[in-house]
Coordinates of C-alpha atoms in Angstrom, one line a residue:
M1 CA 80.6 111.7 147.7
K2 CA 81.7 115.7 147.2
L3 CA 85.4 115.1 147.5
F4 CA 84.6 111.9 145.1
K5 CA 83.5 114.2 142.5
R6 CA 85.5 117.3 143.3
I7 CA 88.2 114.7 141.9
L8 CA 86.7 113.2 138.9
L9 CA 86.1 116.5 137.4
V10 CA 89.6 117.4 138.2
L11 CA 90.4 114.1 136.9
L12 CA 88.2 114.4 133.9
S13 CA 89.0 117.9 133.6
V14 CA 93.0 116.8 132.7
F15 CA 92.1 114.4 130.3
A16 CA 90.4 117.1 128.6
L17 CA 93.6 119.6 128.6
L18 CA 96.1 116.3 127.4
L19 CA 93.7 115.7 124.2
L20 CA 93.5 119.6 123.6
L21 CA 97.9 119.6 123.9
V22 CA 97.7 116.8 121.9
Y23 CA 95.0 117.8 119.3
F24 CA 96.9 121.0 118.9
S25 CA 100.4 119.3 118.5
T26 CA 99.4 117.4 115.4
F27 CA 98.9 116.2 112.5
H28 CA 95.3 117.0 110.9
P29 CA 95.0 116.2 107.4
S30 CA 91.5 116.9 105.3
D31 CA 90.8 113.8 103.2
L32 CA 91.1 115.2 99.9
E33 CA 94.6 118.0 100.0
S34 CA 95.8 121.1 97.7
V35 CA 99.9 120.4 98.2
Q36 CA 102.8 122.7 97.2
V37 CA 104.4 121.8 93.7
K38 CA 107.9 123.6 93.2
C39 CA 108.6 124.0 89.9
E40 CA 112.1 125.9 88.4
E41 CA 111.0 128.5 85.4
G42 CA 111.1 126.9 82.4
A43 CA 111.1 123.0 83.6
P44 CA 110.4 121.0 80.6
S45 CA 107.0 119.3 79.3
L46 CA 107.3 115.3 78.7
E47 CA 106.6 114.4 74.8
S48 CA 103.7 112.0 74.3
S49 CA 106.2 109.5 72.8
G50 CA 109.5 108.3 74.1
S51 CA 109.7 106.1 77.6
I52 CA 109.8 107.5 80.8
K53 CA 112.0 106.1 83.9
V54 CA 110.3 105.7 87.5
L55 CA 112.5 104.7 90.4
S56 CA 110.6 104.5 93.9
W57 CA 112.2 103.7 97.4
N58 CA 111.7 103.5 101.0
V59 CA 114.8 105.2 102.0
Q60 CA 114.0 104.4 105.6
Y61 CA 115.1 108.4 106.5
F62 CA 119.0 108.1 105.3
A63 CA 120.0 105.6 107.9
G64 CA 121.7 103.3 106.0
R65 CA 122.3 99.4 107.0
N66 CA 124.1 99.2 110.1
R67 CA 121.2 100.2 113.1
V68 CA 118.8 97.4 114.6
F69 CA 115.4 100.4 115.5
W70 CA 113.4 99.3 118.1
Y71 CA 110.4 98.5 116.4
D72 CA 112.5 96.4 113.8
V73 CA 112.4 93.0 116.0
P74 CA 108.1 91.6 116.8
D75 CA 109.2 92.3 120.2
E76 CA 110.1 96.5 119.9
T77 CA 113.5 95.5 121.8
G78 CA 115.7 96.3 119.0
P79 CA 118.7 99.0 120.3
D80 CA 119.0 102.1 118.3
V81 CA 115.8 105.1 118.3
G82 CA 118.2 107.4 115.1
P83 CA 121.2 107.1 113.4
S84 CA 124.7 108.8 113.7
R85 CA 125.1 111.9 112.0
E86 CA 128.0 110.6 110.3
E87 CA 125.1 107.7 109.0
I88 CA 123.0 110.0 107.7
E89 CA 125.4 112.0 105.8
S90 CA 127.0 108.7 104.1
T91 CA 123.3 107.3 103.1
L92 CA 122.6 111.1 101.7
K93 CA 125.3 110.5 99.5
K94 CA 124.9 107.0 98.5
V95 CA 121.3 107.2 97.7
A96 CA 122.7 110.6 95.1
N97 CA 125.0 109.0 93.5
V98 CA 122.6 105.9 92.9
I99 CA 120.1 108.3 91.0
L100 CA 123.0 110.2 89.5
E101 CA 124.1 106.4 88.0
R102 CA 120.4 105.0 87.4
D103 CA 119.1 108.7 86.0
P104 CA 115.8 107.7 86.5
D105 CA 113.1 110.9 85.0
F106 CA 110.9 110.4 88.1
V107 CA 111.7 109.3 91.6
L108 CA 109.8 108.4 94.6
F109 CA 110.9 108.4 97.6
Q110 CA 109.0 106.7 100.9
E111 CA 110.0 108.0 104.7
V112 CA 111.7 111.4 104.3
D113 CA 112.1 112.8 107.5
D114 CA 111.0 116.3 108.1
G115 CA 111.8 118.3 111.5
A116 CA 111.9 114.8 112.9
K117 CA 113.8 114.3 116.5
K118 CA 116.0 110.9 115.3
T119 CA 117.2 112.9 111.9
Y120 CA 118.7 116.8 113.9
S121 CA 115.9 118.5 112.8
E122 CA 116.3 119.0 109.6
N123 CA 113.9 118.4 106.4
Q124 CA 116.1 115.2 104.1
S125 CA 114.3 116.8 100.8
E126 CA 117.0 119.0 100.9
R127 CA 119.6 117.6 102.4
I128 CA 119.7 115.3 99.5
L129 CA 118.3 117.6 96.1
P130 CA 122.3 119.2 96.0
L131 CA 123.2 116.4 95.4
L132 CA 121.4 115.1 92.4
S133 CA 122.9 118.1 89.9
E134 CA 120.6 120.4 89.4
K135 CA 118.2 117.0 87.5
Y136 CA 115.2 117.8 89.3
P137 CA 113.8 121.4 89.0
C138 CA 110.6 120.3 90.1
Q139 CA 109.6 118.3 93.3
T140 CA 106.4 118.1 94.7
E141 CA 106.0 116.3 98.8
A142 CA 103.6 114.9 101.6
F143 CA 103.4 114.7 105.2
Y144 CA 102.4 111.6 106.4
W145 CA 102.9 112.3 110.3
K146 CA 103.1 115.1 111.9
A147 CA 103.5 116.0 115.9
G148 CA 105.5 118.8 117.8
F149 CA 105.6 115.7 120.7
V150 CA 105.5 112.0 120.1
P151 CA 105.5 110.6 124.5
H152 CA 106.5 107.2 123.4
P153 CA 109.8 105.8 126.1
K154 CA 111.5 105.3 122.1
I155 CA 110.8 108.7 120.4
M156 CA 110.5 111.2 122.7
G157 CA 110.2 114.5 121.1
P158 CA 108.7 115.5 117.6
V159 CA 108.5 113.6 114.6
G160 CA 107.7 114.1 110.2
M161 CA 108.0 112.2 107.4
K162 CA 106.8 112.1 104.1
L163 CA 106.3 111.2 100.5
T164 CA 108.9 112.4 98.1
I165 CA 108.7 113.4 94.0
F166 CA 111.6 114.3 92.0
S167 CA 110.4 115.4 87.8
K168 CA 112.4 116.4 85.6
Y169 CA 109.4 117.6 84.2
K170 CA 107.0 120.1 85.0
I171 CA 104.7 119.0 87.8
L172 CA 101.1 120.8 86.9
S173 CA 99.4 120.4 90.7
A174 CA 100.0 117.4 93.7
S175 CA 97.3 116.1 96.0
R176 CA 97.6 114.1 99.1
H177 CA 95.0 111.7 99.3
Q178 CA 94.8 110.4 102.7
L179 CA 94.3 106.8 103.8
P180 CA 92.0 105.0 106.5
T181 CA 93.9 105.2 109.7
P182 CA 93.9 101.9 112.2
P183 CA 91.3 101.5 114.5
A184 CA 92.6 103.2 118.5
D185 CA 91.9 105.2 121.2
P186 CA 91.9 108.7 121.0
I187 CA 95.0 109.9 122.2
T188 CA 96.8 107.8 120.4
K189 CA 94.3 108.2 116.8
Q190 CA 96.2 111.5 117.3
L191 CA 100.1 110.7 117.0
Q192 CA 99.4 107.9 115.0
L193 CA 100.7 107.9 111.0
K194 CA 97.9 108.8 109.1
R195 CA 99.2 108.0 105.8
A196 CA 98.4 108.7 102.3
V197 CA 98.6 109.1 98.6
L198 CA 100.8 111.5 97.2
E199 CA 98.8 112.3 93.9
A200 CA 101.3 114.3 90.7
F201 CA 100.3 115.6 87.4
V202 CA 103.2 116.0 84.9
D203 CA 102.9 118.0 81.7
V204 CA 102.6 116.0 78.8
K205 CA 103.2 117.3 75.4
D206 CA 100.1 117.0 73.4
K207 CA 98.5 114.6 75.7
Q208 CA 96.2 114.4 79.4
P209 CA 98.9 114.5 82.0
L210 CA 100.7 112.3 83.6
V211 CA 99.9 110.6 86.7
L212 CA 102.1 109.6 89.7
L213 CA 101.4 108.2 92.8
N214 CA 103.6 107.5 95.9
T215 CA 102.2 106.0 98.5
H216 CA 103.4 103.8 102.1
L217 CA 100.5 101.7 103.7
D218 CA 100.5 100.9 107.5
A219 CA 103.0 98.5 108.8
F220 CA 101.6 97.9 112.0
S221 CA 97.9 97.6 111.3
M222 CA 97.9 93.6 112.5
G223 CA 94.8 92.0 113.7
T224 CA 92.3 94.8 112.0
D225 CA 91.3 94.9 108.8
T226 CA 93.3 98.6 107.6
M227 CA 94.8 96.7 104.7
Q228 CA 91.7 96.1 103.6
R229 CA 90.9 99.3 103.8
Q230 CA 93.6 101.7 102.8
V231 CA 93.7 98.8 99.2
A232 CA 90.4 99.2 98.7
F233 CA 90.9 103.3 99.2
I234 CA 93.7 103.1 95.9
G235 CA 91.3 100.9 93.7
Q236 CA 88.9 103.2 94.3
L237 CA 91.4 105.9 93.0
L238 CA 92.2 103.8 90.3
E239 CA 89.2 103.1 89.0
K240 CA 88.4 107.3 88.7
L241 CA 92.3 107.8 86.3
D242 CA 90.8 104.8 84.3
S243 CA 87.2 105.9 84.2
E244 CA 88.9 110.2 83.1
K245 CA 91.4 108.0 80.9
S246 CA 94.2 109.1 82.6
E247 CA 97.6 106.7 82.2
W248 CA 99.4 106.6 85.8
V249 CA 102.6 104.8 88.1
L250 CA 101.2 103.4 91.7
A251 CA 104.9 102.2 93.7
G252 CA 105.5 102.4 96.9
D253 CA 105.7 100.3 100.0
F254 CA 102.5 98.7 100.4
N255 CA 104.5 96.4 103.5
L256 CA 102.2 93.5 101.5
L257 CA 103.7 90.4 101.1
P258 CA 102.5 89.3 96.8
P259 CA 99.3 87.1 97.1
G260 CA 100.4 83.5 96.8
F261 CA 103.6 83.4 98.6
S262 CA 103.0 81.4 101.8
R263 CA 104.3 83.7 105.0
K264 CA 106.6 80.5 106.6
Q265 CA 109.3 81.3 103.9
L266 CA 110.0 83.5 106.5
H267 CA 111.8 83.8 109.6
P268 CA 108.9 83.7 112.3
N269 CA 110.6 87.4 113.1
G270 CA 109.2 88.5 109.5
A271 CA 105.8 86.4 109.2
F272 CA 104.7 88.6 112.4
F273 CA 104.2 91.7 111.1
Y274 CA 101.8 89.8 107.9
S275 CA 98.5 88.1 107.7
D276 CA 97.3 85.7 105.3
D277 CA 95.0 88.0 104.1
E278 CA 96.4 88.3 100.2
E279 CA 94.7 91.7 101.4
I280 CA 97.0 92.9 98.1
S281 CA 95.3 90.8 95.6
P282 CA 92.6 93.4 94.2
L283 CA 95.4 95.2 92.4
F284 CA 96.8 92.3 91.0
K285 CA 93.6 91.6 89.8
K286 CA 92.6 94.3 87.9
W287 CA 96.0 96.4 87.2
N288 CA 99.2 95.8 85.6
S289 CA 102.4 94.5 88.0
T290 CA 105.5 95.4 86.7
A291 CA 106.2 91.6 88.6
S292 CA 104.0 89.3 87.9
L293 CA 103.4 86.5 90.2
E294 CA 104.4 84.2 88.6
E295 CA 107.6 85.8 88.9
L296 CA 107.0 86.6 92.5
N297 CA 106.1 83.1 93.4
G298 CA 108.4 81.2 90.9
P299 CA 112.5 79.4 90.6
N300 CA 113.8 83.1 90.4
Q301 CA 111.9 85.1 93.1
E302 CA 114.5 86.0 95.0
K303 CA 115.1 88.7 92.5
F304 CA 112.1 90.8 92.5
Y305 CA 112.3 91.0 96.2
T306 CA 112.5 94.4 97.9
H307 CA 113.0 94.1 102.2
V308 CA 116.2 93.8 103.3
P309 CA 115.4 93.4 107.9
N310 CA 117.3 95.4 109.6
D311 CA 117.0 92.4 111.9
P312 CA 119.9 90.5 112.1
Q313 CA 119.1 87.2 112.4
I314 CA 117.3 87.4 108.7
A315 CA 119.9 91.1 107.4
K316 CA 119.0 90.0 104.0
P317 CA 117.0 90.0 100.8
D318 CA 113.8 87.7 101.5
R319 CA 110.1 89.2 100.1
T320 CA 108.8 91.6 98.3
I321 CA 106.8 94.4 99.8
D322 CA 107.3 97.4 97.7
Y323 CA 105.5 97.7 94.3
I324 CA 105.0 99.4 90.8
F325 CA 101.8 98.8 89.0
Y326 CA 100.6 100.6 85.9
S327 CA 97.8 101.8 84.1
K328 CA 96.3 100.3 80.6
G329 CA 97.7 102.5 78.5
L330 CA 101.7 102.2 79.6
T331 CA 103.7 99.6 77.9
M332 CA 106.3 98.3 80.3
K333 CA 109.8 97.6 78.1
E334 CA 112.0 96.7 81.7
Y335 CA 111.7 96.3 85.7
R336 CA 114.3 95.6 88.1
V337 CA 115.3 95.2 91.7
L338 CA 118.5 97.0 92.3
K339 CA 120.2 94.9 94.7
E340 CA 123.8 95.6 94.3
G341 CA 127.2 98.1 96.2
E342 CA 125.3 101.5 97.1
A343 CA 121.5 100.8 96.7
L344 CA 121.8 97.2 98.6
E345 CA 123.9 99.7 101.9
S346 CA 122.1 102.5 102.1
S347 CA 117.4 101.4 103.4
D348 CA 116.1 98.5 104.9
H349 CA 114.4 99.1 101.0
L350 CA 115.8 97.6 98.2
P351 CA 115.3 100.5 94.8
L352 CA 112.6 99.8 92.4
E353 CA 112.7 101.3 88.7
G354 CA 109.9 100.4 86.3
T355 CA 110.6 102.3 82.1
F356 CA 107.6 102.7 80.4
S357 CA 106.7 104.1 76.9
L358 CA 104.0 106.2 76.4
E359 CA 103.1 105.8 73.5
S360 CA 99.8 103.9 73.1
H361 CA 100.2 99.9 71.4

């Protein structure tokens, strides 16, 4: 009996030590945090009249389109764990070319790596910013995955992934909002992604700041209510902004199909990642989307597809899971998903471009 107690004590001690090691090597953000804003001196304020162009893009850590990563297929048998340095270099240039050609006022990136083993521990924001010809004097960013070591057999090293906003105009302040996380055991909970909303307040002459919201919702929470809770959280955030009479643009990778879009339209490998619950419905019911449900489910729905799966059994745009929503005080002038050339070659997501008028209608 004494031997059993000693063994149990040793095992508990080892487990406690493991928990401590995991805890102190992982990321523990507060529910709401101020994040750093970098703005060059003399960055201009946004005029209260005229239009703004917002480009949102999940850039897939600048990995390009030549890989099938281990998580790209339902059974996690994708052969690749990361891109080559040459692929990253090429993709950085392609993404920069798209940005320079389209010339948006605000660039919202998801899946930007910083300190991750798979992308050679580089800060990818610092890699791409010099390629943008000094067009964006202001930036802010927020991590949503950060750990010193993840013991997954396909990772086995540090991770770092963030949301990034580049702006032509002065950013007054920025905050990181923690989204609800999937249920998990104590160790996995520390190591998993901690999805977030990055909120930036842009200075507007003679008006309240314009609020930009950049997000990337969960991707692998099937069988839980995680997506409903994350959408509800975002809804509360938008309601607060509306009550303050703020104008805002929300964009990102929501990892959710449009309401009315049947999973049966997808290859089984694609359908695997979604439920029939239409979790994103509350956002469509209450706020404006740059693409209406009629368009997203109509005869020309392919025009609005945003995801190009790396899965070789699909390997073409086949669904919409990225969106731009906007406040009632803004007027949408134009919306498009960029589907040609380097926009198609750079990521498993396509860039979204929305142009809005700030003038009241």
